[in-house]
PDB file of C-alpha atoms in Angstrom:
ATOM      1  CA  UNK A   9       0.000   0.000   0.000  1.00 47.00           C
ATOM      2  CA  UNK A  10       1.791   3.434  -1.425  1.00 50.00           C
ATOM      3  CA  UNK A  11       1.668   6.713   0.776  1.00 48.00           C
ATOM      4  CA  UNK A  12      -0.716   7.976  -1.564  1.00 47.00           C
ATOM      5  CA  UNK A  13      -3.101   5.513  -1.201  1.00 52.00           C
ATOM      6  CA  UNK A  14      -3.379   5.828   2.781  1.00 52.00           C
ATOM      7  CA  UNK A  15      -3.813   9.514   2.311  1.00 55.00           C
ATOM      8  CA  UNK A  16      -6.588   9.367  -0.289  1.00 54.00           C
ATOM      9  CA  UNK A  17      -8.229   6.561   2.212  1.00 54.00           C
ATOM     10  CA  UNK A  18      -8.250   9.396   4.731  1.00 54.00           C
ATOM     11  CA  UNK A  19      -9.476  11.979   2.595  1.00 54.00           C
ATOM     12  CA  UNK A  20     -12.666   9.251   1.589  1.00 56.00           C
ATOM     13  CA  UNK A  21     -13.134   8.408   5.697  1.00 53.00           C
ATOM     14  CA  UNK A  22     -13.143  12.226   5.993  1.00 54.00           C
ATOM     15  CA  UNK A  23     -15.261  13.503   3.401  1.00 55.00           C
ATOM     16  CA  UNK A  24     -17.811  11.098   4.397  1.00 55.00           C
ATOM     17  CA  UNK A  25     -18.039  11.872   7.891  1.00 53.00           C
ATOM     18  CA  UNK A  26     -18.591  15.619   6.962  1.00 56.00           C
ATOM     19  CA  UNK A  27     -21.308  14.587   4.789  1.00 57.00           C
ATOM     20  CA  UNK A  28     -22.959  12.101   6.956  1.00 61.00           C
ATOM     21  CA  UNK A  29     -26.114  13.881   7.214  1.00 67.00           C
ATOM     22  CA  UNK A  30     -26.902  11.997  11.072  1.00 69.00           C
ATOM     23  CA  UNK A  31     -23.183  13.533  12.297  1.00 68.00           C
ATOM     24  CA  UNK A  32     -23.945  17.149  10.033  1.00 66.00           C
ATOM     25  CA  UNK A  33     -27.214  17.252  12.164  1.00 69.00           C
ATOM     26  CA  UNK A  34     -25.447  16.674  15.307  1.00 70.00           C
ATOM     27  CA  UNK A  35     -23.093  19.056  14.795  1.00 68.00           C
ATOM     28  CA  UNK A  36     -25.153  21.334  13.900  1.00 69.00           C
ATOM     29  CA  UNK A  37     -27.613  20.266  16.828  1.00 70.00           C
ATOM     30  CA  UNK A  38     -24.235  21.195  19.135  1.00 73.00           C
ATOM     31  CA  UNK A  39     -23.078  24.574  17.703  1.00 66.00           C
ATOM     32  CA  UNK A  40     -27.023  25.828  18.187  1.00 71.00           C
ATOM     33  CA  UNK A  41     -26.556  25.315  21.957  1.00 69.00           C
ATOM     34  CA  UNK A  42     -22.721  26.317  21.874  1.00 71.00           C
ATOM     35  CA  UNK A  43     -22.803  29.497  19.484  1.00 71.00           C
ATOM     36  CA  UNK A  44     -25.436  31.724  21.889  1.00 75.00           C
ATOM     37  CA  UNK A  45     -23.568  30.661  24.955  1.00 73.00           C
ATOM     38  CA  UNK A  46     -20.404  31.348  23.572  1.00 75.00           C
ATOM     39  CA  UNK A  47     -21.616  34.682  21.773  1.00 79.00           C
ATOM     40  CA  UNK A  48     -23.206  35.698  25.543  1.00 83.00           C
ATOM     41  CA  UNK A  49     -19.638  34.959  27.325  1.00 79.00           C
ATOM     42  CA  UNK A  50     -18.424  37.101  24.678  1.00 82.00           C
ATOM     43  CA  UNK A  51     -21.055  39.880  24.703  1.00 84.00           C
ATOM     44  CA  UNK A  52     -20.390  39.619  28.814  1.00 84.00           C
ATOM     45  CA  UNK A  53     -16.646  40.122  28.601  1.00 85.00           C
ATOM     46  CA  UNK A  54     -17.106  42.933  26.623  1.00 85.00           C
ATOM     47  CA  UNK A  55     -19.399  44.413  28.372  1.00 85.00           C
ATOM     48  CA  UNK A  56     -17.222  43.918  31.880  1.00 88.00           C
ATOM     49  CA  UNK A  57     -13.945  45.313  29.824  1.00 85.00           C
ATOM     50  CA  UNK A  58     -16.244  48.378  28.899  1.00 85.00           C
ATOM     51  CA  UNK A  59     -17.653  48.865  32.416  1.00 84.00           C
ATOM     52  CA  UNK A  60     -13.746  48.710  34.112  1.00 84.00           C
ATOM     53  CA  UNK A  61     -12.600  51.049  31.414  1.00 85.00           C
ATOM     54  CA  UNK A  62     -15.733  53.527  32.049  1.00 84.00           C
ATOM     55  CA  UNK A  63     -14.897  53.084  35.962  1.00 83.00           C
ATOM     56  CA  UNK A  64     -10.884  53.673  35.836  1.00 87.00           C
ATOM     57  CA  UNK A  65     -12.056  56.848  33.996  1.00 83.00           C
ATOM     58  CA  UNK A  66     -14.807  57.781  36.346  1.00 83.00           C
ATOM     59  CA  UNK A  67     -12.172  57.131  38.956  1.00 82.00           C
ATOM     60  CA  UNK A  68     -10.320  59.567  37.158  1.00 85.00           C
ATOM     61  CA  UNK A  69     -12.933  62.347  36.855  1.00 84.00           C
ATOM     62  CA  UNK A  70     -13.518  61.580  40.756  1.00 87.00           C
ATOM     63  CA  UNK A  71     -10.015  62.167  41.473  1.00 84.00           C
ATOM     64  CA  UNK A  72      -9.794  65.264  39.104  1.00 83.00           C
ATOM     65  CA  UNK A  73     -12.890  67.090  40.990  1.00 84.00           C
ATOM     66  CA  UNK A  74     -11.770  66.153  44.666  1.00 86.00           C
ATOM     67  CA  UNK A  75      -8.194  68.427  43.624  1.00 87.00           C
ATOM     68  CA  UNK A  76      -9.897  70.993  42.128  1.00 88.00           C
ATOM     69  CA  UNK A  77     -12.390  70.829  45.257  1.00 90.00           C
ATOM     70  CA  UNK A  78      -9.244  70.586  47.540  1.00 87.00           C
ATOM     71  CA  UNK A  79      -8.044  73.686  45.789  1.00 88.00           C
ATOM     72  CA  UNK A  80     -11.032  75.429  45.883  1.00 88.00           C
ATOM     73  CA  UNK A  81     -11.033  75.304  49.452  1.00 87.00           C
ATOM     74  CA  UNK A  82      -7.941  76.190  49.973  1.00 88.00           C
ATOM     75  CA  UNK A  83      -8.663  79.222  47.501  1.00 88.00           C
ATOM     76  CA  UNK A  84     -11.810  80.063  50.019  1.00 86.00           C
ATOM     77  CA  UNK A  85      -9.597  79.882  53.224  1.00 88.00           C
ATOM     78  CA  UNK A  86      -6.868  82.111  51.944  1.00 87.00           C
ATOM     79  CA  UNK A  87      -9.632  84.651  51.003  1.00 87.00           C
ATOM     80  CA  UNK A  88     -11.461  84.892  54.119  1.00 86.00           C
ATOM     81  CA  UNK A  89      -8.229  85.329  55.577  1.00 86.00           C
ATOM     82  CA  UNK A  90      -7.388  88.093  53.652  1.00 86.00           C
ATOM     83  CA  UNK A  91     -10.970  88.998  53.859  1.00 87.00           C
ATOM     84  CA  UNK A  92     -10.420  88.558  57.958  1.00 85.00           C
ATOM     85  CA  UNK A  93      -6.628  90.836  57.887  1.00 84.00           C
ATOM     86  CA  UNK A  94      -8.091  93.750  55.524  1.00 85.00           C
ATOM     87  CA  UNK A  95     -11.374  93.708  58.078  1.00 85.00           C
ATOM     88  CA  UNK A  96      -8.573  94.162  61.209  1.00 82.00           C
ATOM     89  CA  UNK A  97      -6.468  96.963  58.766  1.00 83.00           C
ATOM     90  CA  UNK A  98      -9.447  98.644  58.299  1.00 87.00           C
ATOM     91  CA  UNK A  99     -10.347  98.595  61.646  1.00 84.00           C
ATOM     92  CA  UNK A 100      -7.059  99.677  62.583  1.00 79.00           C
ATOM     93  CA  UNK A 101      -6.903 102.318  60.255  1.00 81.00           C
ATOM     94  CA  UNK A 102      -9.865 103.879  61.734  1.00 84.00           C
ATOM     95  CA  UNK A 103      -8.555 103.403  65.281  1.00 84.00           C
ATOM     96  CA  UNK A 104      -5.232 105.552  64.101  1.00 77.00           C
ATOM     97  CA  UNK A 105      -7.204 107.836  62.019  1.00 83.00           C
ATOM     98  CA  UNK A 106      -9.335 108.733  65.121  1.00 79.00           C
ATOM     99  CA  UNK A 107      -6.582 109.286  67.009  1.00 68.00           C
ATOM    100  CA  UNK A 108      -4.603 111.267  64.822  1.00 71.00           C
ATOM    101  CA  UNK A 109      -7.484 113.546  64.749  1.00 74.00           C
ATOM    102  CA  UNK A 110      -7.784 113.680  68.073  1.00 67.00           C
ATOM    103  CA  UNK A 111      -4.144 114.461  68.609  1.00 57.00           C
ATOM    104  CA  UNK A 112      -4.413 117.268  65.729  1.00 64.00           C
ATOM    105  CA  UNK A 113      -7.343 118.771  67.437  1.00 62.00           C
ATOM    106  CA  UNK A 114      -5.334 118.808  71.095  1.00 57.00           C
ATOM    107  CA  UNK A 115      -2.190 119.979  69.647  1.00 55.00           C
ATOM    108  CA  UNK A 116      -4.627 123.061  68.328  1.00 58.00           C
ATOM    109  CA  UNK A 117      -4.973 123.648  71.685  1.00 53.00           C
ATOM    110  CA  UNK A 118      -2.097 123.679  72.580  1.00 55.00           C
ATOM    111  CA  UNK A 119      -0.706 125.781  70.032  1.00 55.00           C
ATOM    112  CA  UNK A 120       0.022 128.617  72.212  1.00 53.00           C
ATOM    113  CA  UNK A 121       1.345 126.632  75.427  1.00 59.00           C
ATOM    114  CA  UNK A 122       5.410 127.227  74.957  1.00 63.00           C
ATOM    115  CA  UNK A 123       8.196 128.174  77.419  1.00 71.00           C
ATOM    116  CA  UNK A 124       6.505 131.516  78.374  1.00 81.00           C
ATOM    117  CA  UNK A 125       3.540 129.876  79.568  1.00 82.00           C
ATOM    118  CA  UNK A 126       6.275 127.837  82.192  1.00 84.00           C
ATOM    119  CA  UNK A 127       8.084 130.806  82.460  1.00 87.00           C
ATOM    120  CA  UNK A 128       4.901 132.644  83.972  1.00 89.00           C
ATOM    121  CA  UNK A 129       3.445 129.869  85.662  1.00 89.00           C
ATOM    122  CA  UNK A 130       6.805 129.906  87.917  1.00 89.00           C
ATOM    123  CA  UNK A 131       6.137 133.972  88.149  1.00 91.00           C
ATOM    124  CA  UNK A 132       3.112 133.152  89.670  1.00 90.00           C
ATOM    125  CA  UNK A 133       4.579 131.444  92.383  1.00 90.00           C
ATOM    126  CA  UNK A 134       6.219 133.943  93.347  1.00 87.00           C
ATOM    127  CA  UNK A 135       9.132 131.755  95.028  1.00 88.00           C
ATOM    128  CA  UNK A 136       6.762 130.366  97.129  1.00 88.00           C
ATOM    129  CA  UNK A 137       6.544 126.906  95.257  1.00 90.00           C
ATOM    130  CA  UNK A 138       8.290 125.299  92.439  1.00 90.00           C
ATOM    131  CA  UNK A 139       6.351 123.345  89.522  1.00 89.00           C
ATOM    132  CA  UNK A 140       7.305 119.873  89.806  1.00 87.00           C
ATOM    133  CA  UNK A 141       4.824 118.239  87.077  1.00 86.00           C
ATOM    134  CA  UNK A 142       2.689 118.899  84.206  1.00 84.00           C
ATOM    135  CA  UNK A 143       0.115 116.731  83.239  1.00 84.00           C
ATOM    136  CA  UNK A 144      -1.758 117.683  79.757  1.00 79.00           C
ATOM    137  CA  UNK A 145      -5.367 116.221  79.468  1.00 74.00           C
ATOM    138  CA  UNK A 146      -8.582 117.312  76.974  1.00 70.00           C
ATOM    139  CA  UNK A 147      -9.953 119.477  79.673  1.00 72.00           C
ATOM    140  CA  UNK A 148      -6.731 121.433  80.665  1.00 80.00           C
ATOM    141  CA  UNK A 149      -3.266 120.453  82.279  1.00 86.00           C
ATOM    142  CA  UNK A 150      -2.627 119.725  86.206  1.00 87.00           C
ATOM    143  CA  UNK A 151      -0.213 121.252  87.437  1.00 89.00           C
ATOM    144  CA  UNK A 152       1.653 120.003  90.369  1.00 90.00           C
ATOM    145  CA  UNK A 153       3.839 122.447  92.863  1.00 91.00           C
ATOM    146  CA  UNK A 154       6.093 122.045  95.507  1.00 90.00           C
ATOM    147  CA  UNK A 155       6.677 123.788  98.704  1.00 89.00           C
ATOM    148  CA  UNK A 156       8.555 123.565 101.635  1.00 86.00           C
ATOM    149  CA  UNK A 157       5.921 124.384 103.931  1.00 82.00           C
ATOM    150  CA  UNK A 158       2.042 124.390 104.051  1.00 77.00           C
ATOM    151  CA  UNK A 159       0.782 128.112 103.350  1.00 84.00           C
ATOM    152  CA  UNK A 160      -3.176 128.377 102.418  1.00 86.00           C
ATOM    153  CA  UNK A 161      -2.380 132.106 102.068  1.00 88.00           C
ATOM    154  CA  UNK A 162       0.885 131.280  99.914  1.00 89.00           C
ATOM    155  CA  UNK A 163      -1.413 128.755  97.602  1.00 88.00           C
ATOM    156  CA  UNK A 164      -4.280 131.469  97.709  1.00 90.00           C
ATOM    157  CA  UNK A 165      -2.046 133.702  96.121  1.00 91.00           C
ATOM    158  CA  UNK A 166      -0.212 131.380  93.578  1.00 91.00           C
ATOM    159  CA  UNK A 167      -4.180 130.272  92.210  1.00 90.00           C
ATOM    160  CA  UNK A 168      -4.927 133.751  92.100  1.00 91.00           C
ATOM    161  CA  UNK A 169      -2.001 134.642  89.950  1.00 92.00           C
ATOM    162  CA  UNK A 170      -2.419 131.686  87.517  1.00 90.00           C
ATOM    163  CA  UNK A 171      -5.814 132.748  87.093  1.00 89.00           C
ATOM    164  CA  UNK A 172      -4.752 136.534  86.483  1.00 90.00           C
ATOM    165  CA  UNK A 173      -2.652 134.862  83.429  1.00 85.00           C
ATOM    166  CA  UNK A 174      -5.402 134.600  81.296  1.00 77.00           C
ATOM    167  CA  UNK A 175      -4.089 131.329  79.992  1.00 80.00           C
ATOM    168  CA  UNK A 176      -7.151 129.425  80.852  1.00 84.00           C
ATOM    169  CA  UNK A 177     -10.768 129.602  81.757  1.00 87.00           C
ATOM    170  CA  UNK A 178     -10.930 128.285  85.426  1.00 89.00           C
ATOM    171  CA  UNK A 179      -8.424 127.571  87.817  1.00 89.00           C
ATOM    172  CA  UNK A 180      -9.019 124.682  90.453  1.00 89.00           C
ATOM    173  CA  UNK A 181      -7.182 123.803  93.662  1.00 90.00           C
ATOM    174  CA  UNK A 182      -7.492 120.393  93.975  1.00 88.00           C
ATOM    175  CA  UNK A 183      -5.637 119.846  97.394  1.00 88.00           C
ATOM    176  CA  UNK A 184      -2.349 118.760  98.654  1.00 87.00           C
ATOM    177  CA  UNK A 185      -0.201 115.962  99.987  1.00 88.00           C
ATOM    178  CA  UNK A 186       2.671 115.540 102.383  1.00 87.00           C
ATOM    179  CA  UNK A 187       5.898 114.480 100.642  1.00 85.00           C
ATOM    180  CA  UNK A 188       8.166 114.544 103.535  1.00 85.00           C
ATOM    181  CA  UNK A 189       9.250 116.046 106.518  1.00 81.00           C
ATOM    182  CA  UNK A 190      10.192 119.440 104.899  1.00 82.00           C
ATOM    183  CA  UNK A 191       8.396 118.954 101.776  1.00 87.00           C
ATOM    184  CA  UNK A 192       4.500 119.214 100.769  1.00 89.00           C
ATOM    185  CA  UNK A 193       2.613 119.202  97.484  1.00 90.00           C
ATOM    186  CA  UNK A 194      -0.270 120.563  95.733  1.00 91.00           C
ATOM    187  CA  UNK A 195      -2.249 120.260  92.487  1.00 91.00           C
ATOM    188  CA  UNK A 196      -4.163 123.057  90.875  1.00 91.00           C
ATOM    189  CA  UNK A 197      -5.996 121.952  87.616  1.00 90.00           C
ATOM    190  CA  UNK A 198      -6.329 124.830  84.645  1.00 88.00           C
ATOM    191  CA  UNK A 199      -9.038 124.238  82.870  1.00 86.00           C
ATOM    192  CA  UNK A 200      -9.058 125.531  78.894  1.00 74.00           C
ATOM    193  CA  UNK A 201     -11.746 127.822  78.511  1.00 63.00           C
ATOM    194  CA  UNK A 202     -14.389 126.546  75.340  1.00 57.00           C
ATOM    195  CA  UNK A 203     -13.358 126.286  71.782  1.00 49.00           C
ATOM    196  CA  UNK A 204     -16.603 128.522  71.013  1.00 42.00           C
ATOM    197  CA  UNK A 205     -15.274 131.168  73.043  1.00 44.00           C
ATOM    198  CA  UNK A 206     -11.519 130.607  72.626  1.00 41.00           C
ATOM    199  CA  UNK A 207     -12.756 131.353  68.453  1.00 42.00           C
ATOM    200  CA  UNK A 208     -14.565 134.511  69.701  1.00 44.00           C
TER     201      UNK A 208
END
């Protein structure tokens, strides 16, 4: 038997099992149950391979908005920071604006107060008390003398002569203290007299 022969035998077994119609019909029987199954494993896979690619990307998208959230945030914080430091500036501001018009209007007053007003303040004393203090206020300035002894007359005087100045509306003793053995004070506050009438 040749090499040929064998072959062609196979060829013949072959060609007759594909056209067996019993075996076609079987195998056809077998791919109806196989093909939708196989098609639905198919369809399934494709449809989880779509669904992990549409997740990774929604993961994505979820990542992307919780930065820009993040950053927003921070965006929000730094502005109601600034929002909270230009509030305090401003406040601030107003605070030193106030007072530098306050300090304006009491240097007005005291526009006139120089050495001569000192100078005639001691005057007034008369060598009966030195000034020791001068305390500037709204209302006026407190002065405070010194003496070596306690003369009502002597302080009687020294008021009266402060308030023959001129220098200020009213003239107030306010009373005294002992500061030693040989020493006493005394406090006399002048009083400014109104910016109405100090205009006049």
């Amino acid at each position: 038997m040749s090499l040929f022969g064998g072959a062609k035998a196979n060829i013949d077994l072959l060609a007759r099992y594909n056209y067996d119609p019993a075996k076609r019909d079987k195998r056809n029987k077998i791919l109806s149950y196989v093909l939708p199954g196989a098609l639905i494993v198919v369809l399934l896979l494709a449809l989880i391979g779509y669904n992990l690619y549409e997740g990774i990307n929604l993961d994505n998208q979820i990542s992307d908005y919780e930065d820009k959230i993040a950053e927003l945030e921070a965006a929000r914080t730094d502005a109601l920071a600034l929002q909270e430091k230009n509030s305090s500036l401003t406040a601030d501001l107003k605070i030193l604006t106030e007072s530098k018009e306050k300090a304006s209007s009491e240097a007005s007053r005291y526009d006139y107060l120089d050495s001569k007003l000192l100078s005639d303040i001691t005057a007034a004393c008369d060598n009966k008390a030195e000034v020791k203090l001068m305390d500037f206020s709204t209302d006026g300035i407190l002065f405070t003398f010194q003496t070596s002894a306690l003369n009502y007359d002597d302080i009687n005087v020294i008021v009266k002569n402060i308030e023959e100045l001129e220098y200020f509306n009213e003239v107030t003793y306010t009373g005294y203290s002992k500061v030693s053995d040989e020493a006493y004070s005394f406090s006399v506050i002048c009083s400014f007299e109104e910016e109405s009438e100090a205009t006049e």
